[in-house]
Amino acid sequence: MTPPVGSTIIGRHEAQGRDSTMAGSTFKTNPVSLQKLLEEAESGKLQLPDFQRSWVWDEERIRSLIASVSRGFPVGAIMTLSAGSDVAFKPRPVEGAPAAALAVIPDALLLDGQQRLTSLYQVTLRNAVVSTITAKKKRVKRWFYIDMRKALDASEEREAAIVSVPEDKVIRSDFGRTVELDLSTRDAEIENLMYPVSMLFAWAKWQGSYISKYAGADDFAERYSFISRFDDEVVGEFTGYQIPVIELDKSTSKEAVCVVFEKVNTGGKPLDAFELITAMYAADGYELRRDWYGGAGAIGLHKQFTEYLRLPNAPEGILANVDSTDVLHVISLFHTRDRRVAAEAAGKVGRDLPQIIGNRAALLNLPLAAYVEHLPHAIRGFELAAKFLMTLRIYRPYDLPYQTQIIPLAAILGEHPDIMDHMADRERLTRWYWNGVFGELYGSTTESRIARDFIDVPLWMRGGAAPSTLDDATFRADRLWTMRMRLSAAYKGVNALLMGEGTRDFRSGQEYANAVFFDEGVDIHHIFPQKWCQTAGIDRAVYDSIVNKTPLSARTNRIIGGVAPSDYLAKLERGSNDSPPVPVSDLDASLNSHLIDVDRIRCDDFDGFMSARHERLISLIEGATGQRVYREHVDADELLEEEFDEAGDEAEHTLSPVS
């Protein structure tokens, strides 16, 4: 039995005219004739909002859809938005609609059901070959037919009766030498009893051709009975098919439309605020996508950010993962701040003052004029944020503790660029940043914190109270033992702080700054190697923590291998054919730069080394945050336990050094 397409269980036999409008709701549900919906799509009365993605269904899904409708099975409801609402989207006709549809002002926009309705329009009313793809993603052109004999055979699966043929309507085998089925003429279609899906709403015309061909035949009565049965049992399912239409009325808010798309696009890439705003700005003639993706000779922000301050040998810059919604978030902070300032000037207080926020609702209500006004400041803010992060020795998006924290950072610097020019302000900004990282405050539910920090951090620099991020940040000493992989922002933070302290490579003695970081393929590696720890019977939960890890070059890590520290240090001191000897005093200085107790590591004292380095890392974090780390013991089951790195995960993003 052919499974129904879609999930809605309301079918063509639902009572017609049932109105599902409820008190206070902004929608109603009514069954509408499939033929009427397709005719409205063709005329342009029903169109798509411009942000809808292109029609992409493959031929197997189309065959399944035809089969479902041909049996009266439900294929799911569709959702429309009445035209003329406050949500002004630029419309576009469904794919394949005639050019005349472009000039029509639509009565409604199709929010959900594009793929199904476009597929049905393409194969039926449009009466043209359909461009689609095979299961192997090969682009093809197909006509669709219903094998009348199989369709009326109760023992046959209905999908077996749905046949797709090439553009010339001839199915061949043996490398094109043998014709298996030729449907290139109307007579051939009739002789083979293959009914064109493109004529499902033109039965009378096809029936007329059939009668003309067989009117004088001895078995005409039998033939006519057969096609009449096909008309009743198959064609009638299409002409009588009803689709439930959920109609959102003109009062539907922008946020509600966004929520709708989050719910109905579960099978694909979720629609974000940027795409909705793109469609709304397009209604005013502004091409938002060009700002982000470029075009007409202009380089878009996405490429600009990816390339900005990209160091030699680096695949991308620190801003590579900034997305379009992040930029809109910063602009929304500027805009809602302006609205609040204006409200205060007008004498409003308390709850009458608009919030400073960058949540989805604020983004969807961001006026085009505000976007244009504040875009340059947002761009400046992200660029200054990149410079700031590089001063903290954070060079790759992969090493960024929190992608979300770059939003308030960019907003603060975009509004107050002079912070970078004043040491005291820059030090306070640095302290705020590390409190966010080590307090692990930007992992979830960040919208309100972003807005507060945007306002409070600059006020703090001018003598105001410390921002709540400093008050909320706490770090426990025992937390260091549970930081074992890069899922932890604090793990990445320790790595950056170590490099900021001037860590030097054990072999070359170079600090890991800028180009050296990429030239030498620097990444986090074990100090006491995993193999040695495993042989010594040390618990993985202990040796895999950040306490036993440090930034090292790829070449140095290969020299270290899996031997005891005393062995690899001696090897470095001896040198080799491709690596000169390292003086003991220089090597000791490099070890100290990593906060490693030289005496402990030289005698392979793992426990003593871990205890001493744990204390030094605590001091490092206290210096960065300006806050006391809590050293009180916490039961193990109260600590945040994380997954372990699989072997080699640490070096996954290590770049091979240039030879």
mmCIF file of C-alpha atoms in Angstrom, residues 41-394:
data_model
loop_
_atom_site.group_PDB
_atom_site.id
_atom_site.type_symbol
_atom_site.label_atom_id
_atom_site.label_comp_id
_atom_site.label_asym_id
_atom_site.label_seq_id
_atom_site.Cartn_x
_atom_site.Cartn_y
_atom_site.Cartn_z
ATOM 1 C CA ALA A 41 -0.491 29.374 -8.400
ATOM 2 C CA GLU A 42 -0.501 29.575 -12.200
ATOM 3 C CA SER A 43 -2.313 32.927 -12.292
ATOM 4 C CA GLY A 44 -0.109 34.476 -9.594
ATOM 5 C CA LYS A 45 -2.876 34.907 -7.042
ATOM 6 C CA LEU A 46 -0.957 32.457 -4.828
ATOM 7 C CA GLN A 47 2.783 33.133 -4.708
ATOM 8 C CA LEU A 48 5.794 32.440 -2.519
ATOM 9 C CA PRO A 49 7.620 34.830 -0.198
ATOM 10 C CA ASP A 50 10.973 35.550 -1.818
ATOM 11 C CA PHE A 51 12.951 33.875 0.980
ATOM 12 C CA GLN A 52 11.502 30.453 0.120
ATOM 13 C CA ARG A 53 14.151 28.176 -1.319
ATOM 14 C CA SER A 54 13.949 26.738 -4.814
ATOM 15 C CA TRP A 55 11.847 23.717 -5.699
ATOM 16 C CA VAL A 56 14.063 20.640 -5.306
ATOM 17 C CA TRP A 57 11.964 17.437 -5.234
ATOM 18 C CA ASP A 58 13.384 14.341 -6.953
ATOM 19 C CA GLU A 59 11.369 12.166 -9.336
ATOM 20 C CA GLU A 60 10.785 9.373 -6.813
ATOM 21 C CA ARG A 61 9.167 11.755 -4.344
ATOM 22 C CA ILE A 62 7.082 13.208 -7.159
ATOM 23 C CA ARG A 63 5.907 9.710 -8.167
ATOM 24 C CA SER A 64 5.009 9.003 -4.530
ATOM 25 C CA LEU A 65 3.058 12.262 -4.310
ATOM 26 C CA ILE A 66 1.097 11.485 -7.506
ATOM 27 C CA ALA A 67 0.335 8.007 -6.194
ATOM 28 C CA SER A 68 -0.936 9.357 -2.862
ATOM 29 C CA VAL A 69 -3.283 11.890 -4.457
ATOM 30 C CA SER A 70 -4.499 9.323 -7.001
ATOM 31 C CA ARG A 71 -5.781 7.210 -4.105
ATOM 32 C CA GLY A 72 -7.198 10.105 -2.114
ATOM 33 C CA PHE A 73 -4.557 9.768 0.582
ATOM 34 C CA PRO A 74 -3.713 12.884 2.642
ATOM 35 C CA VAL A 75 -0.530 14.705 1.654
ATOM 36 C CA GLY A 76 -0.531 17.239 4.485
ATOM 37 C CA ALA A 77 -1.943 20.686 4.981
ATOM 38 C CA ILE A 78 -0.488 23.830 3.458
ATOM 39 C CA MET A 79 -0.185 27.217 5.124
ATOM 40 C CA THR A 80 -0.739 30.632 3.587
ATOM 41 C CA LEU A 81 -0.395 34.232 4.737
ATOM 42 C CA SER A 82 -3.004 36.717 3.589
ATOM 43 C CA ALA A 83 -1.577 39.534 1.497
ATOM 44 C CA GLY A 84 -1.686 43.063 2.869
ATOM 45 C CA SER A 85 -0.480 42.211 6.374
ATOM 46 C CA ASP A 86 2.212 44.123 8.262
ATOM 47 C CA VAL A 87 4.643 41.360 7.260
ATOM 48 C CA ALA A 88 5.581 42.769 3.875
ATOM 49 C CA PHE A 89 7.510 40.122 1.932
ATOM 50 C CA LYS A 90 8.614 40.412 -1.651
ATOM 51 C CA PRO A 91 6.575 37.785 -3.566
ATOM 52 C CA ARG A 92 7.638 35.506 -6.417
ATOM 53 C CA PRO A 93 5.550 33.058 -8.457
ATOM 54 C CA VAL A 94 5.900 29.307 -8.003
ATOM 55 C CA GLU A 95 8.520 27.755 -10.222
ATOM 56 C CA GLY A 96 7.269 27.241 -13.771
ATOM 57 C CA ALA A 97 4.400 29.718 -13.585
ATOM 58 C CA PRO A 98 3.902 31.807 -16.759
ATOM 59 C CA ALA A 99 5.637 35.176 -17.057
ATOM 60 C CA ALA A 100 2.305 36.971 -16.679
ATOM 61 C CA ALA A 101 2.188 35.868 -13.030
ATOM 62 C CA LEU A 102 5.076 38.227 -12.258
ATOM 63 C CA ALA A 103 2.817 41.235 -12.816
ATOM 64 C CA VAL A 104 0.094 39.980 -10.470
ATOM 65 C CA ILE A 105 -0.249 41.208 -6.896
ATOM 66 C CA PRO A 106 -0.902 37.977 -4.940
ATOM 67 C CA ASP A 107 -3.883 37.425 -2.667
ATOM 68 C CA ALA A 108 -1.836 35.111 -0.437
ATOM 69 C CA LEU A 109 1.699 33.832 0.101
ATOM 70 C CA LEU A 110 2.460 30.135 0.477
ATOM 71 C CA LEU A 111 4.401 29.664 3.728
ATOM 72 C CA ASP A 112 4.346 25.875 3.974
ATOM 73 C CA GLY A 113 3.717 23.360 1.197
ATOM 74 C CA GLN A 114 5.892 24.825 -1.556
ATOM 75 C CA GLN A 115 7.500 21.528 -2.535
ATOM 76 C CA ARG A 116 4.221 19.606 -2.666
ATOM 77 C CA LEU A 117 2.186 22.278 -4.444
ATOM 78 C CA THR A 118 4.939 23.122 -6.930
ATOM 79 C CA SER A 119 5.431 19.430 -7.702
ATOM 80 C CA LEU A 120 1.719 18.974 -8.386
ATOM 81 C CA TYR A 121 1.593 22.148 -10.483
ATOM 82 C CA GLN A 122 4.633 21.091 -12.518
ATOM 83 C CA VAL A 123 3.284 17.636 -13.353
ATOM 84 C CA THR A 124 -0.362 18.557 -13.965
ATOM 85 C CA LEU A 125 -1.547 22.036 -14.874
ATOM 86 C CA ARG A 126 1.705 23.362 -16.358
ATOM 87 C CA ASN A 127 1.610 20.768 -19.185
ATOM 88 C CA ALA A 128 5.370 20.895 -19.800
ATOM 89 C CA VAL A 129 8.324 18.605 -19.220
ATOM 90 C CA VAL A 130 9.489 18.635 -15.595
ATOM 91 C CA SER A 131 13.104 19.367 -14.636
ATOM 92 C CA THR A 132 13.964 17.222 -11.626
ATOM 93 C CA ILE A 133 16.729 15.005 -10.232
ATOM 94 C CA THR A 134 17.221 11.277 -9.836
ATOM 95 C CA ALA A 135 17.944 9.522 -6.552
ATOM 96 C CA LYS A 136 21.633 9.838 -7.494
ATOM 97 C CA LYS A 137 21.267 13.627 -7.876
ATOM 98 C CA LYS A 138 21.503 13.585 -11.669
ATOM 99 C CA ARG A 139 19.530 16.376 -13.364
ATOM 100 C CA VAL A 140 16.923 15.025 -15.751
ATOM 101 C CA LYS A 141 13.773 16.092 -17.619
ATOM 102 C CA ARG A 142 10.734 13.878 -17.150
ATOM 103 C CA TRP A 143 7.116 13.429 -18.195
ATOM 104 C CA PHE A 144 4.867 11.494 -15.825
ATOM 105 C CA TYR A 145 2.194 8.956 -16.765
ATOM 106 C CA ILE A 146 -0.271 6.667 -15.009
ATOM 107 C CA ASP A 147 -0.389 3.104 -16.296
ATOM 108 C CA MET A 148 -4.158 2.728 -16.487
ATOM 109 C CA ARG A 149 -4.153 -1.075 -16.298
ATOM 110 C CA LYS A 150 -1.962 -1.183 -13.190
ATOM 111 C CA ALA A 151 -3.857 1.686 -11.559
ATOM 112 C CA LEU A 152 -7.083 -0.323 -11.751
ATOM 113 C CA ASP A 153 -5.464 -3.601 -10.702
ATOM 114 C CA ALA A 154 -6.081 -4.077 -6.973
ATOM 115 C CA SER A 155 -3.072 -6.404 -6.726
ATOM 116 C CA GLU A 156 -0.651 -3.723 -7.913
ATOM 117 C CA GLU A 157 1.011 -1.112 -5.704
ATOM 118 C CA ARG A 158 -0.150 2.284 -6.904
ATOM 119 C CA GLU A 159 3.402 3.643 -7.170
ATOM 120 C CA ALA A 160 4.133 0.891 -9.698
ATOM 121 C CA ALA A 161 1.489 2.506 -11.903
ATOM 122 C CA ILE A 162 3.243 5.905 -11.889
ATOM 123 C CA VAL A 163 5.768 5.989 -14.719
ATOM 124 C CA SER A 164 8.315 8.684 -15.545
ATOM 125 C CA VAL A 165 9.731 8.885 -19.071
ATOM 126 C CA PRO A 166 12.471 10.972 -20.749
ATOM 127 C CA GLU A 167 11.858 14.294 -22.460
ATOM 128 C CA ASP A 168 11.267 12.629 -25.865
ATOM 129 C CA LYS A 169 8.754 10.252 -24.214
ATOM 130 C CA VAL A 170 10.617 7.154 -25.395
ATOM 131 C CA ILE A 171 12.049 4.563 -22.982
ATOM 132 C CA ARG A 172 15.019 2.711 -24.465
ATOM 133 C CA SER A 173 17.289 -0.121 -23.372
ATOM 134 C CA ASP A 174 20.448 -1.836 -24.643
ATOM 135 C CA PHE A 175 22.308 1.497 -24.789
ATOM 136 C CA GLY A 176 19.517 3.124 -26.766
ATOM 137 C CA ARG A 177 19.239 0.428 -29.435
ATOM 138 C CA THR A 178 15.938 -1.049 -28.232
ATOM 139 C CA VAL A 179 12.704 0.933 -27.776
ATOM 140 C CA GLU A 180 10.811 -0.398 -24.764
ATOM 141 C CA LEU A 181 7.970 2.146 -24.747
ATOM 142 C CA ASP A 182 7.153 4.957 -27.154
ATOM 143 C CA LEU A 183 4.659 7.574 -25.942
ATOM 144 C CA SER A 184 5.737 10.339 -28.295
ATOM 145 C CA THR A 185 2.250 10.738 -29.837
ATOM 146 C CA ARG A 186 -1.258 10.935 -28.447
ATOM 147 C CA ASP A 187 -2.185 7.790 -30.370
ATOM 148 C CA ALA A 188 0.761 5.977 -28.761
ATOM 149 C CA GLU A 189 -0.380 7.074 -25.299
ATOM 150 C CA ILE A 190 -3.891 5.798 -25.993
ATOM 151 C CA GLU A 191 -2.749 2.501 -27.505
ATOM 152 C CA ASN A 192 -0.528 1.783 -24.479
ATOM 153 C CA LEU A 193 -3.207 2.974 -22.040
ATOM 154 C CA MET A 194 -0.709 5.381 -20.468
ATOM 155 C CA TYR A 195 -2.551 8.431 -19.167
ATOM 156 C CA PRO A 196 -0.509 11.675 -19.086
ATOM 157 C CA VAL A 197 -0.472 13.254 -15.624
ATOM 158 C CA SER A 198 -0.279 16.616 -17.408
ATOM 159 C CA MET A 199 -3.920 16.051 -18.530
ATOM 160 C CA LEU A 200 -5.441 15.070 -15.181
ATOM 161 C CA PHE A 201 -7.504 18.252 -15.256
ATOM 162 C CA ALA A 202 -8.281 17.872 -18.971
ATOM 163 C CA TRP A 203 -10.055 14.512 -19.005
ATOM 164 C CA ALA A 204 -12.657 15.580 -21.547
ATOM 165 C CA LYS A 205 -10.010 16.406 -24.127
ATOM 166 C CA TRP A 206 -8.200 13.072 -23.687
ATOM 167 C CA GLN A 207 -11.489 11.164 -23.618
ATOM 168 C CA GLY A 208 -12.462 12.836 -26.898
ATOM 169 C CA SER A 209 -9.260 11.619 -28.536
ATOM 170 C CA TYR A 210 -9.857 8.114 -27.190
ATOM 171 C CA ILE A 211 -13.433 7.982 -28.478
ATOM 172 C CA SER A 212 -12.362 9.255 -31.909
ATOM 173 C CA LYS A 213 -9.813 6.436 -32.138
ATOM 174 C CA TYR A 214 -12.020 3.546 -31.023
ATOM 175 C CA ALA A 215 -15.606 4.676 -31.780
ATOM 176 C CA GLY A 216 -16.085 2.075 -34.504
ATOM 177 C CA ALA A 217 -14.340 -0.790 -32.741
ATOM 178 C CA ASP A 218 -16.267 -3.967 -31.928
ATOM 179 C CA ASP A 219 -15.108 -3.823 -28.310
ATOM 180 C CA PHE A 220 -15.805 -0.110 -27.886
ATOM 181 C CA ALA A 221 -18.346 -0.659 -25.097
ATOM 182 C CA GLU A 222 -15.803 -2.651 -23.122
ATOM 183 C CA ARG A 223 -13.120 -0.050 -23.791
ATOM 184 C CA TYR A 224 -15.400 2.798 -22.776
ATOM 185 C CA SER A 225 -16.341 1.012 -19.568
ATOM 186 C CA PHE A 226 -12.644 0.675 -18.747
ATOM 187 C CA ILE A 227 -11.797 4.373 -19.215
ATOM 188 C CA SER A 228 -14.951 5.413 -17.377
ATOM 189 C CA ARG A 229 -13.826 3.362 -14.433
ATOM 190 C CA PHE A 230 -10.396 5.054 -14.619
ATOM 191 C CA ASP A 231 -12.124 8.437 -14.664
ATOM 192 C CA ASP A 232 -14.140 7.568 -11.556
ATOM 193 C CA GLU A 233 -11.411 5.858 -9.544
ATOM 194 C CA VAL A 234 -8.273 7.835 -10.477
ATOM 195 C CA VAL A 235 -8.979 11.072 -12.347
ATOM 196 C CA GLY A 236 -11.866 11.815 -9.997
ATOM 197 C CA GLU A 237 -9.506 11.643 -7.017
ATOM 198 C CA PHE A 238 -7.555 14.576 -8.481
ATOM 199 C CA THR A 239 -10.505 16.695 -9.588
ATOM 200 C CA GLY A 240 -12.247 16.174 -6.251
ATOM 201 C CA TYR A 241 -9.155 16.369 -4.052
ATOM 202 C CA GLN A 242 -9.302 18.813 -1.138
ATOM 203 C CA ILE A 243 -6.229 20.118 0.694
ATOM 204 C CA PRO A 244 -6.535 21.597 4.207
ATOM 205 C CA VAL A 245 -5.328 25.203 4.040
ATOM 206 C CA ILE A 246 -4.249 26.943 7.234
ATOM 207 C CA GLU A 247 -4.680 30.624 6.457
ATOM 208 C CA LEU A 248 -2.846 33.150 8.617
ATOM 209 C CA ASP A 249 -4.700 36.431 8.533
ATOM 210 C CA LYS A 250 -3.393 39.970 8.175
ATOM 211 C CA SER A 251 -2.848 40.430 11.911
ATOM 212 C CA THR A 252 -0.162 37.710 12.112
ATOM 213 C CA SER A 253 3.058 39.125 13.561
ATOM 214 C CA LYS A 254 6.511 38.804 12.043
ATOM 215 C CA GLU A 255 7.656 36.740 14.999
ATOM 216 C CA ALA A 256 4.739 34.340 14.506
ATOM 217 C CA VAL A 257 5.742 33.873 10.869
ATOM 218 C CA CYS A 258 9.290 33.107 12.003
ATOM 219 C CA VAL A 259 8.021 30.543 14.519
ATOM 220 C CA VAL A 260 5.925 28.940 11.796
ATOM 221 C CA PHE A 261 9.007 28.431 9.691
ATOM 222 C CA GLU A 262 10.972 26.975 12.564
ATOM 223 C CA LYS A 263 8.221 24.399 12.989
ATOM 224 C CA VAL A 264 7.568 23.531 9.351
ATOM 225 C CA ASN A 265 11.173 23.437 8.113
ATOM 226 C CA THR A 266 12.285 20.586 10.372
ATOM 227 C CA GLY A 267 13.281 18.465 7.382
ATOM 228 C CA GLY A 268 15.781 20.982 6.045
ATOM 229 C CA LYS A 269 17.932 23.922 6.997
ATOM 230 C CA PRO A 270 16.011 26.040 9.532
ATOM 231 C CA LEU A 271 14.969 29.453 8.282
ATOM 232 C CA ASP A 272 16.691 32.191 10.258
ATOM 233 C CA ALA A 273 15.916 35.843 10.890
ATOM 234 C CA PHE A 274 18.321 36.972 8.168
ATOM 235 C CA GLU A 275 16.255 35.280 5.454
ATOM 236 C CA LEU A 276 13.011 36.753 6.735
ATOM 237 C CA ILE A 277 14.507 40.239 6.999
ATOM 238 C CA THR A 278 15.968 39.806 3.508
ATOM 239 C CA ALA A 279 12.468 39.228 2.162
ATOM 240 C CA MET A 280 11.019 42.192 4.069
ATOM 241 C CA TYR A 281 13.761 44.584 2.896
ATOM 242 C CA ALA A 282 13.348 43.277 -0.655
ATOM 243 C CA ALA A 283 9.785 44.609 -0.576
ATOM 244 C CA ASP A 284 11.406 48.058 -0.201
ATOM 245 C CA GLY A 285 13.862 47.373 -3.006
ATOM 246 C CA TYR A 286 16.901 46.690 -0.779
ATOM 247 C CA GLU A 287 19.038 43.619 -1.536
ATOM 248 C CA LEU A 288 20.260 42.494 1.884
ATOM 249 C CA ARG A 289 21.846 39.331 0.491
ATOM 250 C CA ARG A 290 24.231 41.452 -1.550
ATOM 251 C CA ASP A 291 25.584 43.011 1.640
ATOM 252 C CA TRP A 292 26.402 39.568 3.010
ATOM 253 C CA TYR A 293 27.239 37.472 -0.064
ATOM 254 C CA GLY A 294 28.379 40.194 -2.461
ATOM 255 C CA GLY A 295 27.447 40.673 -6.087
ATOM 256 C CA ALA A 296 27.671 43.198 -8.908
ATOM 257 C CA GLY A 297 31.411 43.475 -8.345
ATOM 258 C CA ALA A 298 31.145 44.016 -4.578
ATOM 259 C CA ILE A 299 32.704 41.694 -1.997
ATOM 260 C CA GLY A 300 30.194 40.610 0.633
ATOM 261 C CA LEU A 301 30.690 40.820 4.376
ATOM 262 C CA HIS A 302 30.974 37.044 4.684
ATOM 263 C CA LYS A 303 34.119 37.017 2.541
ATOM 264 C CA GLN A 304 35.421 40.225 4.114
ATOM 265 C CA PHE A 305 35.156 38.751 7.596
ATOM 266 C CA THR A 306 36.678 35.433 6.515
ATOM 267 C CA GLU A 307 39.699 37.219 5.073
ATOM 268 C CA TYR A 308 40.062 39.958 7.675
ATOM 269 C CA LEU A 309 43.438 39.755 9.478
ATOM 270 C CA ARG A 310 43.976 36.269 8.061
ATOM 271 C CA LEU A 311 47.571 35.359 8.896
ATOM 272 C CA PRO A 312 49.980 33.617 6.511
ATOM 273 C CA ASN A 313 49.212 29.884 6.192
ATOM 274 C CA ALA A 314 45.899 30.323 8.010
ATOM 275 C CA PRO A 315 42.848 29.072 6.075
ATOM 276 C CA GLU A 316 40.646 31.849 7.463
ATOM 277 C CA GLY A 317 40.553 34.754 9.875
ATOM 278 C CA ILE A 318 39.136 34.796 13.397
ATOM 279 C CA LEU A 319 35.835 36.294 12.112
ATOM 280 C CA ALA A 320 35.137 33.434 9.684
ATOM 281 C CA ASN A 321 32.273 32.025 11.789
ATOM 282 C CA VAL A 322 30.500 35.340 12.293
ATOM 283 C CA ASP A 323 27.177 34.939 10.537
ATOM 284 C CA SER A 324 24.648 37.357 9.119
ATOM 285 C CA THR A 325 22.389 37.093 12.176
ATOM 286 C CA ASP A 326 25.300 38.096 14.448
ATOM 287 C CA VAL A 327 25.658 41.323 12.466
ATOM 288 C CA LEU A 328 21.920 41.981 12.684
ATOM 289 C CA HIS A 329 22.079 41.302 16.434
ATOM 290 C CA VAL A 330 24.702 44.032 16.905
ATOM 291 C CA ILE A 331 22.723 46.479 14.770
ATOM 292 C CA SER A 332 19.585 45.686 16.770
ATOM 293 C CA LEU A 333 21.440 46.548 19.978
ATOM 294 C CA PHE A 334 22.352 49.940 18.518
ATOM 295 C CA HIS A 335 18.798 50.552 17.281
ATOM 296 C CA THR A 336 16.984 49.520 20.465
ATOM 297 C CA ARG A 337 19.474 51.579 22.486
ATOM 298 C CA ASP A 338 18.575 54.623 20.345
ATOM 299 C CA ARG A 339 14.875 53.976 20.959
ATOM 300 C CA ARG A 340 15.429 53.785 24.700
ATOM 301 C CA VAL A 341 17.447 57.019 24.730
ATOM 302 C CA ALA A 342 14.680 58.762 22.768
ATOM 303 C CA ALA A 343 12.048 57.437 25.178
ATOM 304 C CA GLU A 344 14.046 58.672 28.173
ATOM 305 C CA ALA A 345 14.351 62.107 26.533
ATOM 306 C CA ALA A 346 10.578 62.099 26.143
ATOM 307 C CA GLY A 347 10.180 61.588 29.901
ATOM 308 C CA LYS A 348 9.274 57.918 29.927
ATOM 309 C CA VAL A 349 10.421 55.790 32.843
ATOM 310 C CA GLY A 350 10.259 52.224 34.151
ATOM 311 C CA ARG A 351 8.264 49.769 32.120
ATOM 312 C CA ASP A 352 7.421 52.411 29.556
ATOM 313 C CA LEU A 353 11.030 52.358 28.393
ATOM 314 C CA PRO A 354 11.721 49.971 25.492
ATOM 315 C CA GLN A 355 14.223 47.196 26.142
ATOM 316 C CA ILE A 356 17.698 47.137 24.681
ATOM 317 C CA ILE A 357 17.761 43.711 23.098
ATOM 318 C CA GLY A 358 18.779 41.743 20.035
ATOM 319 C CA ASN A 359 16.426 38.771 20.243
ATOM 320 C CA ARG A 360 14.453 37.401 17.313
ATOM 321 C CA ALA A 361 11.501 39.727 17.816
ATOM 322 C CA ALA A 362 13.811 42.751 17.823
ATOM 323 C CA LEU A 363 15.574 41.562 14.686
ATOM 324 C CA LEU A 364 12.314 41.057 12.828
ATOM 325 C CA ASN A 365 11.257 44.600 13.707
ATOM 326 C CA LEU A 366 14.549 46.194 12.686
ATOM 327 C CA PRO A 367 13.713 49.048 10.264
ATOM 328 C CA LEU A 368 15.676 49.248 7.042
ATOM 329 C CA ALA A 369 16.740 52.812 7.860
ATOM 330 C CA ALA A 370 18.254 51.688 11.181
ATOM 331 C CA TYR A 371 20.066 48.832 9.468
ATOM 332 C CA VAL A 372 21.610 51.168 6.892
ATOM 333 C CA GLU A 373 22.559 53.709 9.572
ATOM 334 C CA HIS A 374 24.270 51.281 11.930
ATOM 335 C CA LEU A 375 25.833 48.754 9.544
ATOM 336 C CA PRO A 376 29.156 50.650 9.290
ATOM 337 C CA HIS A 377 29.448 50.744 13.104
ATOM 338 C CA ALA A 378 28.752 47.020 13.331
ATOM 339 C CA ILE A 379 31.421 46.245 10.720
ATOM 340 C CA ARG A 380 33.912 48.428 12.594
ATOM 341 C CA GLY A 381 33.017 46.633 15.814
ATOM 342 C CA PHE A 382 33.682 43.157 14.412
ATOM 343 C CA GLU A 383 36.975 44.263 12.902
ATOM 344 C CA LEU A 384 38.119 45.765 16.203
ATOM 345 C CA ALA A 385 36.944 42.607 17.970
ATOM 346 C CA ALA A 386 39.228 40.591 15.688
ATOM 347 C CA LYS A 387 42.190 42.795 16.602
ATOM 348 C CA PHE A 388 41.357 42.508 20.292
ATOM 349 C CA LEU A 389 41.097 38.715 20.158
ATOM 350 C CA MET A 390 44.450 38.480 18.414
ATOM 351 C CA THR A 391 46.045 40.434 21.246
ATOM 352 C CA LEU A 392 44.753 37.627 23.481
ATOM 353 C CA ARG A 393 46.487 35.057 21.209
ATOM 354 C CA ILE A 394 43.206 33.738 19.825
#
